[in-house]
XYZ file of C-alpha atoms in Angstrom:
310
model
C -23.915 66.983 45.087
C -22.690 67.987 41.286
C -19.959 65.765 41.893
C -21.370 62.643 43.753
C -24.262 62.789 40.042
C -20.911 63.092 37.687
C -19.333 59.848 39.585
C -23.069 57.897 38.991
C -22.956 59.151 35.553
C -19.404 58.006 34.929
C -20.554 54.745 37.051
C -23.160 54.233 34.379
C -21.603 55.039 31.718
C -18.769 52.273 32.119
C -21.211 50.063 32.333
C -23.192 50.761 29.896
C -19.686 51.010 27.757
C -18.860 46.778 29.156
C -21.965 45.766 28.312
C -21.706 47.172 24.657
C -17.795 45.064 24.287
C -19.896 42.246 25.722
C -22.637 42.886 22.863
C -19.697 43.074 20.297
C -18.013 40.263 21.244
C -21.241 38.411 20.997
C -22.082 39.624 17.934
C -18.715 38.959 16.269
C -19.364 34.972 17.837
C -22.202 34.733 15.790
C -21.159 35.863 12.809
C -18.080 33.926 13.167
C -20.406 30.613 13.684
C -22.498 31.997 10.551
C -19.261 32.368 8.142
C -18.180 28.956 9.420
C -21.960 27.120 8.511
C -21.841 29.234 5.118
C -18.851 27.804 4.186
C -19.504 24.400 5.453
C -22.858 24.066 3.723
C -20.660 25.726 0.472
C -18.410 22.849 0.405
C -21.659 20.552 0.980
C -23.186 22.270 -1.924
C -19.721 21.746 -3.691
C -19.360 18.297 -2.967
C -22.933 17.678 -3.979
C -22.753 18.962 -7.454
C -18.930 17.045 -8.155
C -20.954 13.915 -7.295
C -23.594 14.906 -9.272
C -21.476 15.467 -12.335
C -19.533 11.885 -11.237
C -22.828 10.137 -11.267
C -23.705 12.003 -14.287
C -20.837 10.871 -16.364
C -20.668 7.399 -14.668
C -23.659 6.951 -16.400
C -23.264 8.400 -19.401
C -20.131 5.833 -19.827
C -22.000 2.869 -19.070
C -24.586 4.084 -21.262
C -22.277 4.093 -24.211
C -20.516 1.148 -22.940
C -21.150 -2.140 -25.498
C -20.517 -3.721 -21.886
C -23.159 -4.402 -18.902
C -20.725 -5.790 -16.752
C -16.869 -6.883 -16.609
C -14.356 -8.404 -13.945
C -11.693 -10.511 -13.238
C -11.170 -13.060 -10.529
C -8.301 -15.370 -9.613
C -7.875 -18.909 -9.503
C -5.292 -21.106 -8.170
C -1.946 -20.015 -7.410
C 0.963 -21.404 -9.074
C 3.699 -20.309 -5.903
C 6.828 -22.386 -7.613
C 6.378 -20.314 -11.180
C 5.203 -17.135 -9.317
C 2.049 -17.081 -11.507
C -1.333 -17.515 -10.908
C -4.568 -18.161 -12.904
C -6.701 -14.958 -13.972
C -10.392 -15.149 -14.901
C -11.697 -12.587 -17.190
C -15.229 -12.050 -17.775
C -17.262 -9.400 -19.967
C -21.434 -9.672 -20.368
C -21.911 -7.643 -23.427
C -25.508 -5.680 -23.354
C -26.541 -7.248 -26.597
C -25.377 -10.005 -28.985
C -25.814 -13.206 -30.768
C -24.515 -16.380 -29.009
C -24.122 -18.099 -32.072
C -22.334 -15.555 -34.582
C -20.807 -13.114 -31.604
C -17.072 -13.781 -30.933
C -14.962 -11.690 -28.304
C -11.147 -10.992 -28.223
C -9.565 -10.314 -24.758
C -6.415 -7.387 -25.475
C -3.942 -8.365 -22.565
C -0.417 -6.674 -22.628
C -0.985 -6.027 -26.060
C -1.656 -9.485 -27.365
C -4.984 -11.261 -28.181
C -6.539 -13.757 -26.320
C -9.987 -15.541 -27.847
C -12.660 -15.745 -25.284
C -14.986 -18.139 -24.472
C -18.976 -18.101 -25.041
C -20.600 -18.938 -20.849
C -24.020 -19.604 -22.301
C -24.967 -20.197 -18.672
C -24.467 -16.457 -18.124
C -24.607 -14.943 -20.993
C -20.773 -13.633 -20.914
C -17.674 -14.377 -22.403
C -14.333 -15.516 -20.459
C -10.680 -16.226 -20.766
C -8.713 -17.867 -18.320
C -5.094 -17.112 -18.607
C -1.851 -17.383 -16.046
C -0.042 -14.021 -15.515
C 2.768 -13.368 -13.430
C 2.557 -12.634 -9.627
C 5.276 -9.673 -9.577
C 4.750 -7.691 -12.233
C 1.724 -5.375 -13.595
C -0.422 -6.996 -16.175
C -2.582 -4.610 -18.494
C -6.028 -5.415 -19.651
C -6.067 -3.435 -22.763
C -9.819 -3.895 -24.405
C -12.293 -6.403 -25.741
C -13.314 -6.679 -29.200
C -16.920 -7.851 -30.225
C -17.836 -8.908 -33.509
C -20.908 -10.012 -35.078
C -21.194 -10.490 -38.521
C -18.119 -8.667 -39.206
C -19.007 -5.549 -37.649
C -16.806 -4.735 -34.530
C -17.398 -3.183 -31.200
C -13.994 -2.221 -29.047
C -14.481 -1.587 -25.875
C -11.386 0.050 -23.983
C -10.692 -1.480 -20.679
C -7.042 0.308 -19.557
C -6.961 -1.652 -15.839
C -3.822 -2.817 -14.395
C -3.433 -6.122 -12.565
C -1.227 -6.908 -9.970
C -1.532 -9.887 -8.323
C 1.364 -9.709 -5.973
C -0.931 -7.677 -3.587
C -3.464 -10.427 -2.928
C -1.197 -13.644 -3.059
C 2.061 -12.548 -1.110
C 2.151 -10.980 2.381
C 3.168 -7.858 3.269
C 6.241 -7.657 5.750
C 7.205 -5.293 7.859
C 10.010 -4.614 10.518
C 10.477 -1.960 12.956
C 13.029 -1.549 16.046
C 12.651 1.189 18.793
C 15.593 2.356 21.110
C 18.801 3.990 21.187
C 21.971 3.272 19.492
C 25.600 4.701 19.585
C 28.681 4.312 18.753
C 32.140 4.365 20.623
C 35.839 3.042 20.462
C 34.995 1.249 16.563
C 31.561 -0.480 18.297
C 28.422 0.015 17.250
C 25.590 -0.380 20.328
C 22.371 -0.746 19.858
C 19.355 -1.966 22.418
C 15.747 -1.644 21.717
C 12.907 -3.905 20.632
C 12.317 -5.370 17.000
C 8.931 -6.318 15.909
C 8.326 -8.323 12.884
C 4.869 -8.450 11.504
C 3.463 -10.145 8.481
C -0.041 -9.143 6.985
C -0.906 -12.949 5.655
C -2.492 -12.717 2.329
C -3.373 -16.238 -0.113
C -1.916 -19.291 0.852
C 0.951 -17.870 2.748
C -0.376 -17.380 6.299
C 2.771 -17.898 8.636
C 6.357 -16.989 9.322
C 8.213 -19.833 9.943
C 11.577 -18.414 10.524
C 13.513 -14.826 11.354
C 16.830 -14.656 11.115
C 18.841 -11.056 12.283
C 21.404 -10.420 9.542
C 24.757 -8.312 10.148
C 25.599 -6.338 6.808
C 28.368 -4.110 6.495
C 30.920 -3.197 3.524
C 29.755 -5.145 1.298
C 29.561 -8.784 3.401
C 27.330 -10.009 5.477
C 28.942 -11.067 8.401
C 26.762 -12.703 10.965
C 23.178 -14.561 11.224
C 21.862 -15.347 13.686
C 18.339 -17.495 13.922
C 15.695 -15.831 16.109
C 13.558 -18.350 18.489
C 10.003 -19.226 18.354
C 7.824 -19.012 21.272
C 5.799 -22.311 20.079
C 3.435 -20.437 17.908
C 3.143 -22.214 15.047
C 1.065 -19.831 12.867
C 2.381 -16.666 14.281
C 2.533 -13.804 11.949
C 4.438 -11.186 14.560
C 7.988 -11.798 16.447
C 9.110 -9.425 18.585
C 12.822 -9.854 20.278
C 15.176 -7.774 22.095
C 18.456 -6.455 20.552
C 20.995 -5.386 23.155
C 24.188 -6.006 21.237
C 27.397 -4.140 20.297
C 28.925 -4.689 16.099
C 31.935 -3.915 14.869
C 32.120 -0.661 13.451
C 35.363 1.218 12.115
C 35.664 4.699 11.044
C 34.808 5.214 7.231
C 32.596 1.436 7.445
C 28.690 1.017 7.016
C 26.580 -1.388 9.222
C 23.408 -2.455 8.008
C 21.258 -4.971 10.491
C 18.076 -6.521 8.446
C 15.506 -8.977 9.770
C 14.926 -12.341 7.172
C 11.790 -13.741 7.316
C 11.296 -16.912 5.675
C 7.603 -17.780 5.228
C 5.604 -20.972 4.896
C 6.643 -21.753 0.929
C 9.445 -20.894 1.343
C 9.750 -17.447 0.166
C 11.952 -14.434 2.397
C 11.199 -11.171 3.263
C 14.022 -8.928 4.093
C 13.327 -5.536 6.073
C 16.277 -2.849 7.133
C 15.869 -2.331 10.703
C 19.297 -0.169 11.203
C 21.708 1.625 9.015
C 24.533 4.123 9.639
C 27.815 4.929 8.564
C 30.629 5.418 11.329
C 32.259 9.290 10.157
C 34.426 9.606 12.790
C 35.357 7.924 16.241
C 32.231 8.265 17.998
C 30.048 9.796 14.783
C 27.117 8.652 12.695
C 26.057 9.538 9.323
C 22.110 8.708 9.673
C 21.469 10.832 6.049
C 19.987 7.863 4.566
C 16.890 7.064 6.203
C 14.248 6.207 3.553
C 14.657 2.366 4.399
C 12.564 2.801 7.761
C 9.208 3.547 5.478
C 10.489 0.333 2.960
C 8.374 -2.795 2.983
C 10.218 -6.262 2.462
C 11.678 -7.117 -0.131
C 10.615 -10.618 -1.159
C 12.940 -13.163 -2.584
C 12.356 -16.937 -3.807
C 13.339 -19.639 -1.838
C 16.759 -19.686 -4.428
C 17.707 -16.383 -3.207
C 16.408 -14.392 -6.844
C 14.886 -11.068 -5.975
C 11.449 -10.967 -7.269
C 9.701 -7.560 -5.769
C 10.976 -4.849 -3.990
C 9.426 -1.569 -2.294
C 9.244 1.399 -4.346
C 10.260 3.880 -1.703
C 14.110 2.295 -1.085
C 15.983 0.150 -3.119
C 16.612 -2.692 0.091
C 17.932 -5.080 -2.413
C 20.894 -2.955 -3.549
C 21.525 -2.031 -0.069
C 22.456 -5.319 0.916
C 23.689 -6.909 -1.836
């Protein structure tokens, strides 16, 4: 009978013992769930006070700003001189339309602005180049011959909203065997039309290697004449000897004109049936963009394209 109450005991016990790991492990749940909302509404908090202070000192600055309002707009294009018409406008808070003269800074030189009575604001039109950075320095106000400089600092580059942006990607295998490079896979051009450039009109695949270019060869249309993606097969075998570098790029040529060249497969043979694929920074690369002459006029940051195949 002393036994058969020691087993109930134990019995109980255990149970009681379960339902305490059970407790526990509820326990820690919740204060895992409670750390986890503390430190969510702490980054809240966080992020509430940093846009606090943002707002703050957005204010402040157009507070001490001599400036309600400035921008810049672009007119027309000029595609053949790669330069295109820039429209600069500041609306000072206060002045006097007939005394009040403003001076546009602009890569370090002056340009005198004109009075828009219409809207109370001064402009400047002026034609910067396409492909390179232009820097709006600061506008001067004077009155009377007291002077108000307001500091400006923003960059311009146009190139983003008038040209496309090109880009080329192949997927697949490739190999190489007896001095021949094999490849197979499919290639997918795609422009992001941008301005007045809105179509591919041609895609040539390129062979590349030592130096030479070596083949072209035109890729057909479908009969989509404002197409901005190709896609084609490439099951083909190239000429590689040991010691040699292949390069394969697509060519886009666009509706001006203009061509786009994109790396879609590099490697350098190191032995019979080796590849050296060290140098892959080229398959993050956007186009680089060319005039219709052939002069290089922008190239991707990330990879040098132009001195790869050149």
């Amino acid at each position: 009978m002393k036994q058969k109450a020691l087993s109930i005991i134990s019995v109980i016990s255990l149970i009681g013992l379960v339902l305490c790991i059970l407790e526990i492990i509820s326990l820690k749940g919740e204060i895992d769930n409670l750390n986890t909302n503390i430190r969510n509404q702490y980054n809240n908090l966080n992020k509430e006070v940093n846009s606090i202070y943002s707002n703050v000192d957005e204010k402040l600055k157009k507070q001490a700003s001599f400036l309600s309002d400035s921008y810049f707009e672009y007119g027309d294009a000029d595609i053949k001189n790669n330069t295109v018409e820039m429209r600069y406008y500041v609306f000072p808070k206060e002045y006097n339309p007939d005394k009040t003269t403003a001076t546009l800074f602009c890569n370090g030189k002056e340009y005198t602005m004109q009075n828009n009575y219409d809207y109370t604001a001064f402009f400047v039109s002026l034609d910067i180049p396409v492909f390179s950075e232009t820097l709006i320095n600061k506008v001067v106000l004077e009155t009377g011959g007291v002077k108000q400089i307001e500091s400006i600092e923003e960059a311009v580059t146009p190139r983003w909203d008038i040209f496309p942006s090109v880009y080329a990607t192949k997927s697949g295998q490739s190999s190489n065997r007896k001095n021949t490079f094999t490849t197979s896979g499919d290639c997918t051009v795609t422009m992001e039309s941008k301005g007045e450039i809105t179509r591919i009109e041609k895609v040539y695949l390129v062979e590349y290697r030592d130096g030479k270019e070596i083949s072209r060869e035109e890729i057909p249309k479908d009969g989509d004449d404002n197409r901005t993606t190709f896609r084609f097969e490439l099951n083909k075998g190239f000429e590689l000897p040991t010691g040699s570098t292949l390069t394969l790029y697509t060519e886009v040529v666009d509706s001006e004109g203009y061509i786009y060249r994109n790396i879609i497969e590099k490697a350098r043979a190191t032995g019979s049936t080796s590849l050296d694929y060290s140098d892959l920074l080229w398959h993050a690369a956007e186009a680089s963009i060319y005039s219709p002459e052939g002069e290089l006029l922008w190239e991707d940051e990330i990879m040098n394209v132009a001195e790869i195949i050149e």
